[in-house]
Tab-separated table of C-alpha atoms in Angstrom:
chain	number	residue	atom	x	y	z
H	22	UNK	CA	0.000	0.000	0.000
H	23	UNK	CA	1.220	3.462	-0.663
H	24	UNK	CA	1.653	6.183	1.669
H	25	UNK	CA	-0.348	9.547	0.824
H	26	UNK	CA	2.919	11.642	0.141
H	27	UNK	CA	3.818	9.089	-2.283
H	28	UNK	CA	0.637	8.626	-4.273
H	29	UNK	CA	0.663	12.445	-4.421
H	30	UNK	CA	3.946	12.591	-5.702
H	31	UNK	CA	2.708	9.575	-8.651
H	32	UNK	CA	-0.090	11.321	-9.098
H	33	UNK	CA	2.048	14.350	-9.692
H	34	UNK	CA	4.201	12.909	-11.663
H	35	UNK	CA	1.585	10.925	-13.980
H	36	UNK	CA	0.075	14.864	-14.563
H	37	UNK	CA	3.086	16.437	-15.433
H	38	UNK	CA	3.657	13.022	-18.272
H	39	UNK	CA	0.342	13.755	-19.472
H	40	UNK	CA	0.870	17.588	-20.141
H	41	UNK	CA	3.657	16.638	-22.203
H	42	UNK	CA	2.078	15.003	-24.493
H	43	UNK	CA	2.760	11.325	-23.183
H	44	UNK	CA	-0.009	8.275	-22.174
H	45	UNK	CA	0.762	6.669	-19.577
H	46	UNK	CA	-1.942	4.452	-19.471
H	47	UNK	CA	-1.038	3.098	-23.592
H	48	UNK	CA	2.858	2.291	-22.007
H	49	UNK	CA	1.468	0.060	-19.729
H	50	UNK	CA	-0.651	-1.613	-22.208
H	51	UNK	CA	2.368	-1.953	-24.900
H	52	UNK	CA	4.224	-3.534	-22.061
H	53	UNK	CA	1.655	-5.702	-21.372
H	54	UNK	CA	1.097	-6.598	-24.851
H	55	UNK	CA	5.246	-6.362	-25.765
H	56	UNK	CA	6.013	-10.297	-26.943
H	57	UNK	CA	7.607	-12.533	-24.359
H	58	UNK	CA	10.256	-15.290	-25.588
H	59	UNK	CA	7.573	-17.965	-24.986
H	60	UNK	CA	6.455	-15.942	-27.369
H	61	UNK	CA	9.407	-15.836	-29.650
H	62	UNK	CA	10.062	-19.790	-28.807
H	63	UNK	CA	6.314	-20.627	-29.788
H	64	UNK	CA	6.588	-18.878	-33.699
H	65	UNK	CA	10.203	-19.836	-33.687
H	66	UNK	CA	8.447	-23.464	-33.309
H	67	UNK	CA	5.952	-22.894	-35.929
H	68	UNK	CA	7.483	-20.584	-38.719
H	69	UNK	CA	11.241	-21.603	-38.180
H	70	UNK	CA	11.738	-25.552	-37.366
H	71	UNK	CA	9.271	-26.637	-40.040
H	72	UNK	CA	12.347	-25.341	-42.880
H	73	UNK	CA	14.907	-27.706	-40.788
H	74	UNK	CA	15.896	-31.329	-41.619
H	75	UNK	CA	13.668	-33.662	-38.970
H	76	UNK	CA	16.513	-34.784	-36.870
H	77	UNK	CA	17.963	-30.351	-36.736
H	78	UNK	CA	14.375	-29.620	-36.009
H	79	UNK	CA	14.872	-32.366	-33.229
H	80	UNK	CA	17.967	-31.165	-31.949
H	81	UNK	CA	16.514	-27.464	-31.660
H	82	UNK	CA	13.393	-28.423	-30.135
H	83	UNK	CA	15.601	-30.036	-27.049
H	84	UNK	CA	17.315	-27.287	-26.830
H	85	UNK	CA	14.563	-25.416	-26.581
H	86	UNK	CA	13.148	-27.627	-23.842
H	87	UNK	CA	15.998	-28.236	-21.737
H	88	UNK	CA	18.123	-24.729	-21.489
H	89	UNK	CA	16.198	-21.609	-23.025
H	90	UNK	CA	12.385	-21.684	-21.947
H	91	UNK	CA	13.443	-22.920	-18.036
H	92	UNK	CA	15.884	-19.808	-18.185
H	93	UNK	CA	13.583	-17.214	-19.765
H	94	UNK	CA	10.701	-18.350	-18.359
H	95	UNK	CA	7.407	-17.325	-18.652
H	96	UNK	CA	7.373	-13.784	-18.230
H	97	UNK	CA	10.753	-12.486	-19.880
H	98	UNK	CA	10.039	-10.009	-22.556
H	99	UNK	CA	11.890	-10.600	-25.731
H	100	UNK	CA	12.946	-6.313	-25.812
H	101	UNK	CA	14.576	-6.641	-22.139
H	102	UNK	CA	17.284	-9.514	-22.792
H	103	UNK	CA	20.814	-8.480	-22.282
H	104	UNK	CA	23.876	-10.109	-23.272
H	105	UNK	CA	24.383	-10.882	-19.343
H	106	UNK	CA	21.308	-12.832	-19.650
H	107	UNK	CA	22.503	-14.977	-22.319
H	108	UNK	CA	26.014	-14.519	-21.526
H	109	UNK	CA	24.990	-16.952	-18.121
H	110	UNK	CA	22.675	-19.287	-20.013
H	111	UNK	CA	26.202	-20.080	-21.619
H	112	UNK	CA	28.322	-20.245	-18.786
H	113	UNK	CA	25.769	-22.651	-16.532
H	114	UNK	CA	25.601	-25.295	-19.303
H	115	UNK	CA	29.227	-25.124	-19.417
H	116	UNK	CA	29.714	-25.495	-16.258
H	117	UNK	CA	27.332	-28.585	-16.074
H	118	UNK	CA	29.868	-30.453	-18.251
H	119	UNK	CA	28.097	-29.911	-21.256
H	120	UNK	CA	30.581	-27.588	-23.163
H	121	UNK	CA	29.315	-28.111	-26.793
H	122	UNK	CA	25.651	-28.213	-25.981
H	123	UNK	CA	26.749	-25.079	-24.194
H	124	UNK	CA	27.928	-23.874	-27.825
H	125	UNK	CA	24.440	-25.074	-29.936
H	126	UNK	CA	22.246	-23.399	-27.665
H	127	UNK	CA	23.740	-19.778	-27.915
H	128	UNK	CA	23.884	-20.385	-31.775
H	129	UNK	CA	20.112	-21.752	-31.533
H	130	UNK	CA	19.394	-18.140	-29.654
H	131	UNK	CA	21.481	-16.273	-31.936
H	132	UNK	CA	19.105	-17.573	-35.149
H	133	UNK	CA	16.186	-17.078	-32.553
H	134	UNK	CA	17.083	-13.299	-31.998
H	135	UNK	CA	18.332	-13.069	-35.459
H	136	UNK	CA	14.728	-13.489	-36.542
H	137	UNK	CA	13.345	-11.626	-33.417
H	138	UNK	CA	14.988	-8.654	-35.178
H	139	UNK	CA	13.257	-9.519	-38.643
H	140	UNK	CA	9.885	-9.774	-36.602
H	141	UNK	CA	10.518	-6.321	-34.762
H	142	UNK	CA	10.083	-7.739	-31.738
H	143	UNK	CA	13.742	-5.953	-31.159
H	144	UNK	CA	16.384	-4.157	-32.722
H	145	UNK	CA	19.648	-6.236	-31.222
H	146	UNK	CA	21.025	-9.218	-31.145
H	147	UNK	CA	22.164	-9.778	-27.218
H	148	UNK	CA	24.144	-12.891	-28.452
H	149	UNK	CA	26.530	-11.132	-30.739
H	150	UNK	CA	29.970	-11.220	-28.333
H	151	UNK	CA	29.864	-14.242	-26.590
H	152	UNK	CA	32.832	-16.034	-26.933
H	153	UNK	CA	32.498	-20.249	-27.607
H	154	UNK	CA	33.912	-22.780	-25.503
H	155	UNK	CA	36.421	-23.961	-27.868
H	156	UNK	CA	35.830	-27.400	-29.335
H	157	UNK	CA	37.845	-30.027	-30.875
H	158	UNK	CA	36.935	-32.482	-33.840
H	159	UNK	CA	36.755	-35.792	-32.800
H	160	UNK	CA	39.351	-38.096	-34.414
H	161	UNK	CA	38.243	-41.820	-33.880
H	162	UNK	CA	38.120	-44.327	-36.546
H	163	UNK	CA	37.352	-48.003	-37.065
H	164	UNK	CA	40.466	-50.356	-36.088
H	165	UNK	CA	40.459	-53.347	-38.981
H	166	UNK	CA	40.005	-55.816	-36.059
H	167	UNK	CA	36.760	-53.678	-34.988
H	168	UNK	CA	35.441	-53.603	-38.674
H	169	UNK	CA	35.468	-57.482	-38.729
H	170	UNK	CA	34.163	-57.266	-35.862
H	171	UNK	CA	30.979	-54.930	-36.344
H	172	UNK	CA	30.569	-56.779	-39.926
H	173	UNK	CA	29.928	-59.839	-37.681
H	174	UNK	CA	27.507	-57.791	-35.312
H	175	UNK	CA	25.457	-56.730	-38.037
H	176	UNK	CA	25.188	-59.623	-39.680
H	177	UNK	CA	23.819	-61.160	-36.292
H	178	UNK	CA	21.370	-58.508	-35.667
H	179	UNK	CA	17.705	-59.063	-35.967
H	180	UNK	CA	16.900	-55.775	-37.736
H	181	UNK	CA	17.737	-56.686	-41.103
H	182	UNK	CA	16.874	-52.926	-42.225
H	183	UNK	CA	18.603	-51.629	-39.641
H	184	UNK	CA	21.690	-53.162	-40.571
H	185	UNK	CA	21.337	-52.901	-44.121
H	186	UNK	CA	21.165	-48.946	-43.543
H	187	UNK	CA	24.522	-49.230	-41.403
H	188	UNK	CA	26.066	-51.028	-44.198
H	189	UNK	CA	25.367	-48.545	-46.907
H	190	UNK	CA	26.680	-45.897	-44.322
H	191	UNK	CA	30.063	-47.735	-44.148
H	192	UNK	CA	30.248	-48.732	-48.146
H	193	UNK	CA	29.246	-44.549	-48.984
H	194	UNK	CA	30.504	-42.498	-46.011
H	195	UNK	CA	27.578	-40.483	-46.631
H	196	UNK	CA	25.427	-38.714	-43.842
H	197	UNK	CA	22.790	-40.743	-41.943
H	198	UNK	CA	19.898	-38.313	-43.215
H	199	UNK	CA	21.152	-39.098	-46.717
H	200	UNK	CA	21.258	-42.865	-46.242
H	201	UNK	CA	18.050	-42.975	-44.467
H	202	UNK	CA	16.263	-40.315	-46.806
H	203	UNK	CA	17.524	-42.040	-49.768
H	204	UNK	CA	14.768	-42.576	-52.782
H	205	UNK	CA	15.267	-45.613	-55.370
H	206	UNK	CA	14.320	-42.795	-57.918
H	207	UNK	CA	17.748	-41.124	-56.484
H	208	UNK	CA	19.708	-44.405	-58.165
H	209	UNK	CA	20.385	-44.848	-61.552
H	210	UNK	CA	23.385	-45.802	-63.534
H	211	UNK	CA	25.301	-46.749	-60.622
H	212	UNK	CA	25.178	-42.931	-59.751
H	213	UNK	CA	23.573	-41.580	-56.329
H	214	UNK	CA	22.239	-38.569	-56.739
H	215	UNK	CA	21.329	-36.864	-53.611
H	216	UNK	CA	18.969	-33.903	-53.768
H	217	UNK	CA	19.318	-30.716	-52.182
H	218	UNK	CA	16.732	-31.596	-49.539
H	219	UNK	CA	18.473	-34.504	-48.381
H	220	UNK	CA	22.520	-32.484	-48.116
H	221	UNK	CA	23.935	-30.756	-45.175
H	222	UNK	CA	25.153	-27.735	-47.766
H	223	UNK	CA	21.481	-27.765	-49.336
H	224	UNK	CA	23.110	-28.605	-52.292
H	225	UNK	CA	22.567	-31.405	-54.862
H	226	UNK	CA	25.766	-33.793	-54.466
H	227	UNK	CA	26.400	-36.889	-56.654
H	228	UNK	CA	28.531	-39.562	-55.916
H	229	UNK	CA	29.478	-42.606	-57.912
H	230	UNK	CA	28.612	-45.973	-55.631
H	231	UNK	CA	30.946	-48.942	-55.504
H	232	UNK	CA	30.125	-52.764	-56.592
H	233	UNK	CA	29.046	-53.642	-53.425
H	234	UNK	CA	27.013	-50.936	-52.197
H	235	UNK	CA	24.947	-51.330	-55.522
H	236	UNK	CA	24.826	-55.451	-54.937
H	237	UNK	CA	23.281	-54.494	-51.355
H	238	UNK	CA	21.280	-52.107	-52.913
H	239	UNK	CA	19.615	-54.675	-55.355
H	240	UNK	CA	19.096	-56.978	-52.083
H	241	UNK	CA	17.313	-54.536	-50.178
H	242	UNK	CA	15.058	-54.159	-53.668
H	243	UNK	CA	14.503	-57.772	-53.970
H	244	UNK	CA	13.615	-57.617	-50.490
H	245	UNK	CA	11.060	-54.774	-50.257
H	246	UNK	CA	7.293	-55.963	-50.805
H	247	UNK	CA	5.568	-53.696	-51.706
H	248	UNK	CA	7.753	-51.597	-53.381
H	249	UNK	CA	8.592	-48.290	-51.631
H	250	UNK	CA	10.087	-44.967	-52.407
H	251	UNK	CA	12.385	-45.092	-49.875
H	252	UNK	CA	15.184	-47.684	-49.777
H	253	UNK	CA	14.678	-47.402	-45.922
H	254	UNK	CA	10.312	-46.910	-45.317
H	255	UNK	CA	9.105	-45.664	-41.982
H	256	UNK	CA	5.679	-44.775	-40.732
H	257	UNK	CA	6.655	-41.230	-39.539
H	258	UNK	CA	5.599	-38.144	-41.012
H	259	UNK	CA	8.680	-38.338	-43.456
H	260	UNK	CA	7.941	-41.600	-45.079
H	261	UNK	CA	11.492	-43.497	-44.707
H	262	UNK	CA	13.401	-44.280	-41.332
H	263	UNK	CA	14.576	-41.234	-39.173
H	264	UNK	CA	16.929	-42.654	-36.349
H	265	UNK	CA	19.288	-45.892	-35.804
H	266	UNK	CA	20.158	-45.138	-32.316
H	267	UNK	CA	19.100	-47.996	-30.707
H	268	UNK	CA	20.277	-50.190	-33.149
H	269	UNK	CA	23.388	-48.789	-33.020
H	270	UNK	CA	23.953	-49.196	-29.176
H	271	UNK	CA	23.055	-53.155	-29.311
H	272	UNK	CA	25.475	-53.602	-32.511
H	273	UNK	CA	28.287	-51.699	-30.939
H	274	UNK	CA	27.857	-53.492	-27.556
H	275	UNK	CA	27.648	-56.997	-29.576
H	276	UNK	CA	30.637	-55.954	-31.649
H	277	UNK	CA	32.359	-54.904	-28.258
H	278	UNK	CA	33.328	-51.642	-29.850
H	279	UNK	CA	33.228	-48.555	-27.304
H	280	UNK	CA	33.047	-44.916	-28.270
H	281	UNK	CA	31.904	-45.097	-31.837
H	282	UNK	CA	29.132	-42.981	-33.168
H	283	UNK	CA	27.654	-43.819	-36.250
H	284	UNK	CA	29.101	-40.744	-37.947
H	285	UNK	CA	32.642	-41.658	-37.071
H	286	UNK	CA	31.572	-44.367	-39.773
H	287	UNK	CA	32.330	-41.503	-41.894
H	288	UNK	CA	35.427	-40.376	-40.804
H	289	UNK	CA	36.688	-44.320	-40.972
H	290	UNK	CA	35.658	-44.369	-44.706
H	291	UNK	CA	37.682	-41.241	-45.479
H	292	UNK	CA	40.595	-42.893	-43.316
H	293	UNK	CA	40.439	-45.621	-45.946
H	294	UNK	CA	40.075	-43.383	-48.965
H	295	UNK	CA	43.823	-41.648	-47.630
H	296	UNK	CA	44.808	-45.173	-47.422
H	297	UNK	CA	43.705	-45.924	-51.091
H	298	UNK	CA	46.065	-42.786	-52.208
H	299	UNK	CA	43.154	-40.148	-52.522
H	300	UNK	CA	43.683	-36.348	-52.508
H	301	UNK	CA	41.749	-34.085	-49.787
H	302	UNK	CA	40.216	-32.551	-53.104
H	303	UNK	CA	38.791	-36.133	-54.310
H	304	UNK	CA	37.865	-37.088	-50.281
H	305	UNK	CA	35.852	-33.634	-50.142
H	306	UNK	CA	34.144	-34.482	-53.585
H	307	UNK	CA	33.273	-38.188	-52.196
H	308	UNK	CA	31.960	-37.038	-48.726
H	309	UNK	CA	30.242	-33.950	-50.190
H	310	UNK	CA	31.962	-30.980	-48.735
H	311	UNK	CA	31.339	-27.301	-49.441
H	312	UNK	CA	34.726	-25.788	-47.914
H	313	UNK	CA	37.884	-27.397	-48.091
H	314	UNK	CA	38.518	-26.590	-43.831
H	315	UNK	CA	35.792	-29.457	-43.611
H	316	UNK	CA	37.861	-31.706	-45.277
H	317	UNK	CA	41.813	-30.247	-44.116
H	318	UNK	CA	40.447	-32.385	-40.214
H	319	UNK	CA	41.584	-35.254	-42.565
H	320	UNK	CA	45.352	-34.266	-43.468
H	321	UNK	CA	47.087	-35.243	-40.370
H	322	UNK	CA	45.562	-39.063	-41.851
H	323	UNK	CA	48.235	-38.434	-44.614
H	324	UNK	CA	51.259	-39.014	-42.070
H	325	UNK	CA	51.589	-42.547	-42.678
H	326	UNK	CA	51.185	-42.270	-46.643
H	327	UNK	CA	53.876	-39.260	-46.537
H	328	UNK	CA	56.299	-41.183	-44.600
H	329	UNK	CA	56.230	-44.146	-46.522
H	330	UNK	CA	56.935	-41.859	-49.649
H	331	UNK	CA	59.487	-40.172	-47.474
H	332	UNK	CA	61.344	-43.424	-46.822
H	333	UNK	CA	61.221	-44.472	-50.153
H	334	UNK	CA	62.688	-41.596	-51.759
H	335	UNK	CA	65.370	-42.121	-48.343
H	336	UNK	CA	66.206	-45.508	-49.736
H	337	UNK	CA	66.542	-44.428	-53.306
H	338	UNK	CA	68.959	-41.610	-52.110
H	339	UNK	CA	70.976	-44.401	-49.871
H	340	UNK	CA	71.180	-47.059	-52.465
H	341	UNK	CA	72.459	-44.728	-55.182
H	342	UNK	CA	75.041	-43.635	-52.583
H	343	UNK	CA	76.468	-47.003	-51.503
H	344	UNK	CA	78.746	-47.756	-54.880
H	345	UNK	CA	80.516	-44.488	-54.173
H	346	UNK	CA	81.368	-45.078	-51.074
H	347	UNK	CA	82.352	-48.687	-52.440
H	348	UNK	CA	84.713	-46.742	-55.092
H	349	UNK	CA	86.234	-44.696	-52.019
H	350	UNK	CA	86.963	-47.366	-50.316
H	351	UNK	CA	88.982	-49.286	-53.098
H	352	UNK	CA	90.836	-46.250	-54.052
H	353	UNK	CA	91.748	-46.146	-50.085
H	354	UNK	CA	93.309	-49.725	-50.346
H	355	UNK	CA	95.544	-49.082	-53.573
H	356	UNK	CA	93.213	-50.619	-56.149
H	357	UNK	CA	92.331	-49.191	-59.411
């Protein structure tokens, strides 16, 4: 309750707003009415996620769930949050041992208040400045004793589809949205051609497919009654398969392989194209890369392949040394 002197003094105050021209009564209905980031979050949601690949859209909406709308909360108006604000979102996850999810959720908010901007909802970004927990690409690859080993696993499991889709994965290096979104229609020639829909760089990437990847192709056809447009058919929203998680964790455990993810599958096929002699130009053709940096994680892969070439021009150099030194040696002892 307020005292008399200070009503008076509001009520003072409130006059001397209104003589100049201002309403104080509209400022407290714009307030009111000013969008919240529930708000933001909700046409984020609708308008936003819908553009995104299923499994991004996934990603976002857990993001979403777990870090931005308990921090907000209801009430937080979209105009009033600062770069501290944010700036601690960031530094809690990271403190929670969660460095890199840390990382995705201030880019998620960026986009968010990147679009709040386009929306007018604000005229800043309160992201812009926060400096990233620095990350490191992972570098783990399939052993050849664990790739007998996993072919054995999947061979065993009881998901036949499941396994089929793993296979192609480790016979294309392609991306598991690309295997799992791929369309027979997409086949032809012995040619994959991927559509933009389907590529990380929304780009349309084709890729010749080897002699076995196109005889396990042809088994999965053979296979598939009734005919599909899918290689891999689900009964989501998308029409083909969208995850292989759980599959993935009762191969791997089977195979008794620890700490592979089903994209290092990747990496391990571009391990074996360094090891077939292939350039970091031809490896970022195969594996579909838009900027050579994506593709330069791979050079240090190139040791092995350098050193051997090292050692053999080493041993050319040595050899066509050795009858000189014979020569010396004769001259030494008085021979001609």
């Amino acid at each position: 309750m307020w005292r008399t002197t200070d009503a008076r003094d509001k009520a003072r105050e409130l006059r001397r707003e209104i003589e100049d021209g201002g309403d104080p009564l509209g400022d407290i209905e714009d307030e009111r009415a000013a969008p919240t980031v529930v708000d933001l979050i909700e046409r984020f949601r609708s308008e936003h996620l819908p553009k995104k690949r299923p499994r991004t859209a996934s990603e976002y909406g857990y993001l979403l769930q777990l870090h931005i709308e308990p921090h907000f909360g209801q009430h937080t108006k979209v105009a009033d949050v600062r770069f501290e604000d944010v700036d601690a979102l960031h530094r809690k996850i990271t403190k929670s041992g969660s460095p890199y999810a840390a990382n995705r959720t201030i880019a998620l908010l960026s986009k968010m208040f990147g679009l709040a901007i386009k929306w007018r909802m604000r005229e800043t970004n309160p992201v812009k400045g926060i400096e990233r927990n620095r990350e490191y690409h992972r570098r783990r690859y399939l052993s050849g004793k664990e790739l007998i080993r996993l072919t054995e696993a999947l061979a065993k499991h009881p998901d036949k589809k499941a396994a089929d889709a793993i296979r192609l994965l480790l016979l294309t290096g392609a991306r598991r949205g690309e295997v799992l979104g791929m369309r027979w229609e997409d086949v032809e020639d012995g040619t994959w051609s991927k559509p933009p829909s389907s590529t990380k760089q929304k780009e349309h990437h084709q890729v010749p497919l080897s002699a076995p990847a196109l005889q396990l192709l042809s088994n999965i056809r053979k296979r598939q009654r009734p005919r599909a447009p899918f290689v891999f058919p689900g009964d989501g929203a998308t029409g083909h398969r969208v995850e292989l998680k759980k599959n993935w964790a009762l191969i791997t455990k089977a195979a008794s392989i620890e700490g592979l993810r089903i994209h290092d599958l990747r990496h391990s096929y571009a391990s074996q194209l360094v090891s077939g002699g292939a350039s970091l130009p031809l490896i970022g053709a195969l594996l579909g890369h838009s900027n050579p940096i994506t593709t330069s994680r791979y050079a240090h892969l190139f040791n092995d392949p350098l050193r051997k070439a090292a050692e053999q021009v080493g041993a050319v150099i040595a050899a066509a040394g050795k009858p000189v030194k014979s020569v010396l040696k004769l001259k030494r002892r008085g021979r001609p």
